[in-house]
């Protein structure tokens, strides 16, 4: 389980997060929604160890991880799929997946994970030898998630997986995110501007506004909340 308590994070003199607290129960999908600049990515980057908090704590299964170097988080099973996908454009699909397994030296395990990724995203199997830079946006998102899975994460942070992707492909990617959560029991924190989609697959949601959590509840309750509906769900 991941627990964030009273987290404050700044960029220089500007505070981006104020007293943010949230909990992600083992095996669940929790979403953090909010508009542009609310602080969603900042939250993920702090959990990943890319940013150091001014104050507050982050614990993963009871262990303090705030301020821990990113590779130490990765070794504990924490993995972030960054916004904008960030695949290695000049490497093939297969090579990108191999990069995700750099800590794994057991070749049989690497093969097993790759087979799992290909079973979840058959499009990647069909494009195994294709350069990642020539994939569509949706396919690159699949590859970014697949690459994260190669590291056998226990906690996956997804930063705007729907961004700039054709609606039909977004539906399929979100269905696969649920499938990965169910079949692998991977705990997930999903950051999304598309609150409709995110609240469909998450059990709980947190609403972030200018660096503060203003609401949190079960997804069904948030979807029924008039304030959430008018501000984030299109009325
Ligand atoms: P988006 O969906 O647009 O990425 P977000 O909710 O993820 O939005 P953040 O990227 O976390 O928001 O940004 C939160 C605030 O921190 C914003 O006001 C942003 O301008 C600021 N910020 C983010 N990165 C930096 C940085 N490297 N230097 C200074 N300020 C930053």
GROMACS .gro file of C-alpha atoms and ligand atoms in nm:
model
  266
    1UNK     CA    1   0.000   0.000   0.000
    2UNK     CA    2   0.112   0.353  -0.082
    3UNK     CA    3   0.045   0.632   0.164
    4UNK     CA    4   0.118   0.999   0.104
    5UNK     CA    5   0.078   1.229   0.402
    6UNK     CA    6   0.084   1.609   0.408
    7UNK     CA    7   0.315   1.633   0.111
    8UNK     CA    8   0.447   1.977   0.018
    9UNK     CA    9   0.663   2.021  -0.291
   10UNK     CA   10   0.809   2.337  -0.448
   11UNK     CA   11   0.989   2.441  -0.762
   12UNK     CA   12   1.226   2.704  -0.630
   13UNK     CA   13   1.014   2.959  -0.445
   14UNK     CA   14   0.687   2.837  -0.597
   15UNK     CA   15   0.494   2.577  -0.404
   16UNK     CA   16   0.325   2.326  -0.637
   17UNK     CA   17   0.177   2.090  -0.375
   18UNK     CA   18   0.025   2.184  -0.040
   19UNK     CA   19  -0.043   1.921   0.226
   20UNK     CA   20  -0.141   1.649  -0.021
   21UNK     CA   21  -0.252   1.325   0.141
   22UNK     CA   22  -0.371   1.014  -0.040
   23UNK     CA   23  -0.379   0.638  -0.002
   24UNK     CA   24  -0.365   0.364  -0.262
   25UNK     CA   25  -0.471   0.027  -0.120
   26UNK     CA   26  -0.289  -0.286  -0.227
   27UNK     CA   27  -0.422  -0.416  -0.559
   28UNK     CA   28  -0.647  -0.118  -0.631
   29UNK     CA   29  -0.655   0.146  -0.901
   30UNK     CA   30  -0.679   0.499  -0.765
   31UNK     CA   31  -0.702   0.805  -0.987
   32UNK     CA   32  -0.578   1.156  -0.933
   33UNK     CA   33  -0.775   1.396  -1.149
   34UNK     CA   34  -0.740   1.768  -1.201
   35UNK     CA   35  -0.689   2.027  -1.469
   36UNK     CA   36  -0.368   2.150  -1.630
   37UNK     CA   37  -0.108   2.255  -1.380
   38UNK     CA   38  -0.296   2.121  -1.076
   39UNK     CA   39   0.011   1.927  -0.963
   40UNK     CA   40  -0.067   1.574  -1.080
   41UNK     CA   41   0.269   1.510  -1.248
   42UNK     CA   42   0.448   1.674  -0.957
   43UNK     CA   43   0.285   1.422  -0.724
   44UNK     CA   44   0.401   1.128  -0.936
   45UNK     CA   45   0.751   1.268  -0.979
   46UNK     CA   46   0.782   1.305  -0.604
   47UNK     CA   47   0.672   0.945  -0.542
   48UNK     CA   48   0.926   0.832  -0.804
   49UNK     CA   49   1.202   1.018  -0.621
   50UNK     CA   50   1.264   1.267  -0.902
   51UNK     CA   51   1.160   1.553  -0.673
   52UNK     CA   52   1.235   1.596  -0.305
   53UNK     CA   53   0.946   1.712  -0.087
   54UNK     CA   54   0.974   2.017   0.141
   55UNK     CA   55   0.777   1.828   0.403
   56UNK     CA   56   0.541   1.534   0.441
   57UNK     CA   57   0.597   1.162   0.405
   58UNK     CA   58   0.551   0.889   0.146
   59UNK     CA   59   0.545   0.526   0.260
   60UNK     CA   60   0.530   0.213   0.052
   61UNK     CA   61   0.429  -0.097   0.247
   62UNK     CA   62   0.528   0.079   0.566
   63UNK     CA   63   0.872   0.194   0.449
   64UNK     CA   64   0.953   0.563   0.407
   65UNK     CA   65   1.043   0.628   0.042
   66UNK     CA   66   1.028   1.009   0.020
   67UNK     CA   67   1.362   1.146  -0.089
   68UNK     CA   68   1.482   0.801  -0.197
   69UNK     CA   69   1.683   0.796  -0.524
   70UNK     CA   70   1.466   0.692  -0.821
   71UNK     CA   71   1.657   0.367  -0.888
   72UNK     CA   72   1.597   0.259  -0.528
   73UNK     CA   73   1.224   0.302  -0.582
   74UNK     CA   74   1.248   0.096  -0.900
   75UNK     CA   75   1.427  -0.179  -0.706
   76UNK     CA   76   1.130  -0.183  -0.465
   77UNK     CA   77   0.886  -0.229  -0.754
   78UNK     CA   78   0.776   0.131  -0.807
   79UNK     CA   79   0.757   0.228  -1.169
   80UNK     CA   80   0.632   0.537  -1.351
   81UNK     CA   81   0.503   0.550  -1.707
   82UNK     CA   82   0.577   0.915  -1.785
   83UNK     CA   83   0.352   1.158  -1.967
   84UNK     CA   84   0.434   1.176  -2.336
   85UNK     CA   85   0.538   0.809  -2.331
   86UNK     CA   86   0.913   0.867  -2.380
   87UNK     CA   87   0.988   0.553  -2.577
   88UNK     CA   88   1.331   0.521  -2.740
   89UNK     CA   89   1.237   0.631  -3.093
   90UNK     CA   90   1.537   0.476  -3.269
   91UNK     CA   91   1.508   0.138  -3.099
   92UNK     CA   92   1.269  -0.136  -3.206
   93UNK     CA   93   0.969  -0.244  -3.001
   94UNK     CA   94   1.162  -0.549  -2.884
   95UNK     CA   95   1.467  -0.342  -2.786
   96UNK     CA   96   1.249  -0.093  -2.595
   97UNK     CA   97   1.098  -0.381  -2.399
   98UNK     CA   98   1.445  -0.516  -2.323
   99UNK     CA   99   1.539  -0.176  -2.177
  100UNK     CA  100   1.253  -0.217  -1.927
  101UNK     CA  101   1.408  -0.541  -1.799
  102UNK     CA  102   1.759  -0.408  -1.740
  103UNK     CA  103   1.758  -0.519  -1.376
  104UNK     CA  104   1.650  -0.872  -1.470
  105UNK     CA  105   1.934  -1.110  -1.558
  106UNK     CA  106   1.725  -1.425  -1.585
  107UNK     CA  107   1.665  -1.466  -1.961
  108UNK     CA  108   1.373  -1.704  -1.914
  109UNK     CA  109   1.200  -1.449  -1.692
  110UNK     CA  110   1.258  -1.174  -1.951
  111UNK     CA  111   1.108  -1.395  -2.221
  112UNK     CA  112   0.809  -1.477  -2.000
  113UNK     CA  113   0.741  -1.108  -1.933
  114UNK     CA  114   0.774  -1.024  -2.302
  115UNK     CA  115   0.524  -1.298  -2.388
  116UNK     CA  116   0.289  -1.154  -2.126
  117UNK     CA  117   0.325  -0.801  -2.271
  118UNK     CA  118   0.259  -0.936  -2.621
  119UNK     CA  119  -0.050  -1.122  -2.497
  120UNK     CA  120  -0.185  -0.800  -2.341
  121UNK     CA  121  -0.093  -0.586  -2.644
  122UNK     CA  122  -0.096  -0.806  -2.956
  123UNK     CA  123  -0.026  -0.496  -3.169
  124UNK     CA  124   0.320  -0.482  -3.015
  125UNK     CA  125   0.385  -0.845  -3.110
  126UNK     CA  126   0.292  -0.765  -3.470
  127UNK     CA  127   0.535  -0.470  -3.464
  128UNK     CA  128   0.817  -0.633  -3.271
  129UNK     CA  129   1.090  -0.528  -3.516
  130UNK     CA  130   0.948  -0.187  -3.599
  131UNK     CA  131   1.123   0.130  -3.477
  132UNK     CA  132   0.930   0.276  -3.186
  133UNK     CA  133   0.936   0.628  -3.336
  134UNK     CA  134   0.725   0.505  -3.627
  135UNK     CA  135   0.446   0.367  -3.406
  136UNK     CA  136   0.118   0.557  -3.364
  137UNK     CA  137   0.064   0.753  -3.042
  138UNK     CA  138  -0.157   0.479  -2.901
  139UNK     CA  139   0.093   0.208  -2.988
  140UNK     CA  140   0.372   0.409  -2.823
  141UNK     CA  141   0.158   0.431  -2.510
  142UNK     CA  142   0.114   0.051  -2.518
  143UNK     CA  143   0.490   0.018  -2.554
  144UNK     CA  144   0.556   0.252  -2.262
  145UNK     CA  145   0.323   0.045  -2.042
  146UNK     CA  146   0.476  -0.278  -2.176
  147UNK     CA  147   0.826  -0.154  -2.102
  148UNK     CA  148   0.721  -0.076  -1.745
  149UNK     CA  149   0.574  -0.425  -1.708
  150UNK     CA  150   0.906  -0.578  -1.813
  151UNK     CA  151   1.047  -0.459  -1.479
  152UNK     CA  152   0.777  -0.662  -1.296
  153UNK     CA  153   0.648  -0.362  -1.100
  154UNK     CA  154   0.436  -0.386  -0.788
  155UNK     CA  155   0.319  -0.027  -0.808
  156UNK     CA  156   0.258   0.142  -1.140
  157UNK     CA  157   0.211   0.517  -1.184
  158UNK     CA  158   0.049   0.613  -1.512
  159UNK     CA  159   0.073   0.978  -1.618
  160UNK     CA  160  -0.206   1.072  -1.862
  161UNK     CA  161  -0.216   0.753  -2.069
  162UNK     CA  162  -0.503   0.893  -2.279
  163UNK     CA  163  -0.318   1.209  -2.386
  164UNK     CA  164  -0.326   1.267  -2.761
  165UNK     CA  165  -0.455   0.921  -2.847
  166UNK     CA  166  -0.745   0.831  -3.075
  167UNK     CA  167  -1.060   0.758  -2.864
  168UNK     CA  168  -1.103   0.400  -2.986
  169UNK     CA  169  -0.747   0.311  -2.890
  170UNK     CA  170  -0.786   0.487  -2.555
  171UNK     CA  171  -1.081   0.257  -2.473
  172UNK     CA  172  -0.873  -0.047  -2.550
  173UNK     CA  173  -0.569   0.075  -2.354
  174UNK     CA  174  -0.785   0.145  -2.048
  175UNK     CA  175  -0.942  -0.201  -2.075
  176UNK     CA  176  -0.591  -0.348  -2.082
  177UNK     CA  177  -0.487  -0.141  -1.778
  178UNK     CA  178  -0.776  -0.304  -1.588
  179UNK     CA  179  -0.672  -0.646  -1.719
  180UNK     CA  180  -0.313  -0.592  -1.600
  181UNK     CA  181  -0.437  -0.478  -1.258
  182UNK     CA  182  -0.660  -0.787  -1.223
  183UNK     CA  183  -0.428  -1.052  -1.363
  184UNK     CA  184  -0.107  -0.928  -1.203
  185UNK     CA  185  -0.246  -0.761  -0.892
  186UNK     CA  186  -0.039  -0.451  -0.968
  187UNK     CA  187  -0.143  -0.151  -0.755
  188UNK     CA  188  -0.193   0.159  -0.968
  189UNK     CA  189  -0.206   0.534  -0.937
  190UNK     CA  190  -0.355   0.682  -1.252
  191UNK     CA  191  -0.318   1.051  -1.329
  192UNK     CA  192  -0.570   1.174  -1.584
  193UNK     CA  193  -0.728   1.485  -1.727
  194UNK     CA  194  -0.993   1.261  -1.879
  195UNK     CA  195  -1.183   1.217  -1.553
  196UNK     CA  196  -1.470   1.029  -1.715
  197UNK     CA  197  -1.244   0.747  -1.826
  198UNK     CA  198  -1.033   0.743  -1.513
  199UNK     CA  199  -1.331   0.721  -1.275
  200UNK     CA  200  -1.469   0.433  -1.483
  201UNK     CA  201  -1.174   0.210  -1.400
  202UNK     CA  202  -1.062   0.338  -1.060
  203UNK     CA  203  -1.215   0.236  -0.727
  204UNK     CA  204  -1.134   0.572  -0.564
  205UNK     CA  205  -1.052   0.916  -0.693
  206UNK     CA  206  -0.883   1.229  -0.561
  207UNK     CA  207  -0.945   1.573  -0.709
  208UNK     CA  208  -0.645   1.804  -0.713
  209UNK     CA  209  -0.689   2.179  -0.760
  210UNK     CA  210  -0.392   2.419  -0.757
  211UNK     CA  211  -0.183   2.181  -0.551
  212UNK     CA  212  -0.450   2.082  -0.297
  213UNK     CA  213  -0.675   1.779  -0.268
  214UNK     CA  214  -1.023   1.929  -0.259
  215UNK     CA  215  -1.225   1.608  -0.269
  216UNK     CA  216  -1.176   1.235  -0.244
  217UNK     CA  217  -1.424   0.951  -0.246
  218UNK     CA  218  -1.521   0.628  -0.413
  219UNK     CA  219  -1.533   0.676  -0.791
  220UNK     CA  220  -1.908   0.619  -0.808
  221UNK     CA  221  -1.968   0.895  -0.551
  222UNK     CA  222  -1.740   1.138  -0.736
  223UNK     CA  223  -1.918   1.065  -1.063
  224UNK     CA  224  -2.248   1.155  -0.894
  225UNK     CA  225  -2.112   1.471  -0.728
  226UNK     CA  226  -2.260   1.783  -0.897
  227UNK     CA  227  -1.939   1.982  -0.847
  228UNK     CA  228  -1.725   1.711  -1.005
  229UNK     CA  229  -1.976   1.668  -1.285
  230UNK     CA  230  -1.977   2.034  -1.382
  231UNK     CA  231  -1.602   2.093  -1.341
  232UNK     CA  232  -1.456   1.766  -1.469
  233UNK     CA  233  -1.715   1.544  -1.635
  234UNK     CA  234  -1.865   1.785  -1.885
  235UNK     CA  235  -2.188   1.856  -1.691
  236LIG     P1  236  -0.037   1.884  -1.665
  236LIG     O1  237  -0.148   1.793  -1.688
  236LIG     O2  238  -0.046   2.012  -1.745
  236LIG     O3  239   0.100   1.822  -1.669
  236LIG     P2  240  -0.023   1.870  -1.378
  236LIG     O4  241  -0.147   1.864  -1.295
  236LIG     O5  242   0.050   1.744  -1.398
  236LIG     O6  243  -0.057   1.937  -1.516
  236LIG     P3  244   0.226   1.975  -1.280
  236LIG     O7  245   0.299   1.947  -1.406
  236LIG     O8  246   0.247   1.888  -1.164
  236LIG     O9  247   0.068   1.979  -1.310
  236LIG    O10  248   0.250   2.127  -1.239
  236LIG     C1  249   0.208   2.184  -1.115
  236LIG     C2  250   0.257   2.326  -1.103
  236LIG    O11  251   0.401   2.328  -1.092
  236LIG     C3  252   0.227   2.414  -1.224
  236LIG    O12  253   0.197   2.544  -1.176
  236LIG     C4  254   0.354   2.414  -1.305
  236LIG    O13  255   0.369   2.532  -1.378
  236LIG     C5  256   0.460   2.402  -1.197
  236LIG     N1  257   0.580   2.331  -1.246
  236LIG     C6  258   0.582   2.206  -1.297
  236LIG     N2  259   0.709   2.173  -1.333
  236LIG     C7  260   0.787   2.279  -1.302
  236LIG     C8  261   0.927   2.306  -1.313
  236LIG     N3  262   1.011   2.215  -1.361
  236LIG     N4  263   0.971   2.428  -1.273
  236LIG     C9  264   0.886   2.519  -1.222
  236LIG     N5  265   0.755   2.500  -1.208
  236LIG    C10  266   0.704   2.382  -1.247
   0.00000   0.00000   0.00000
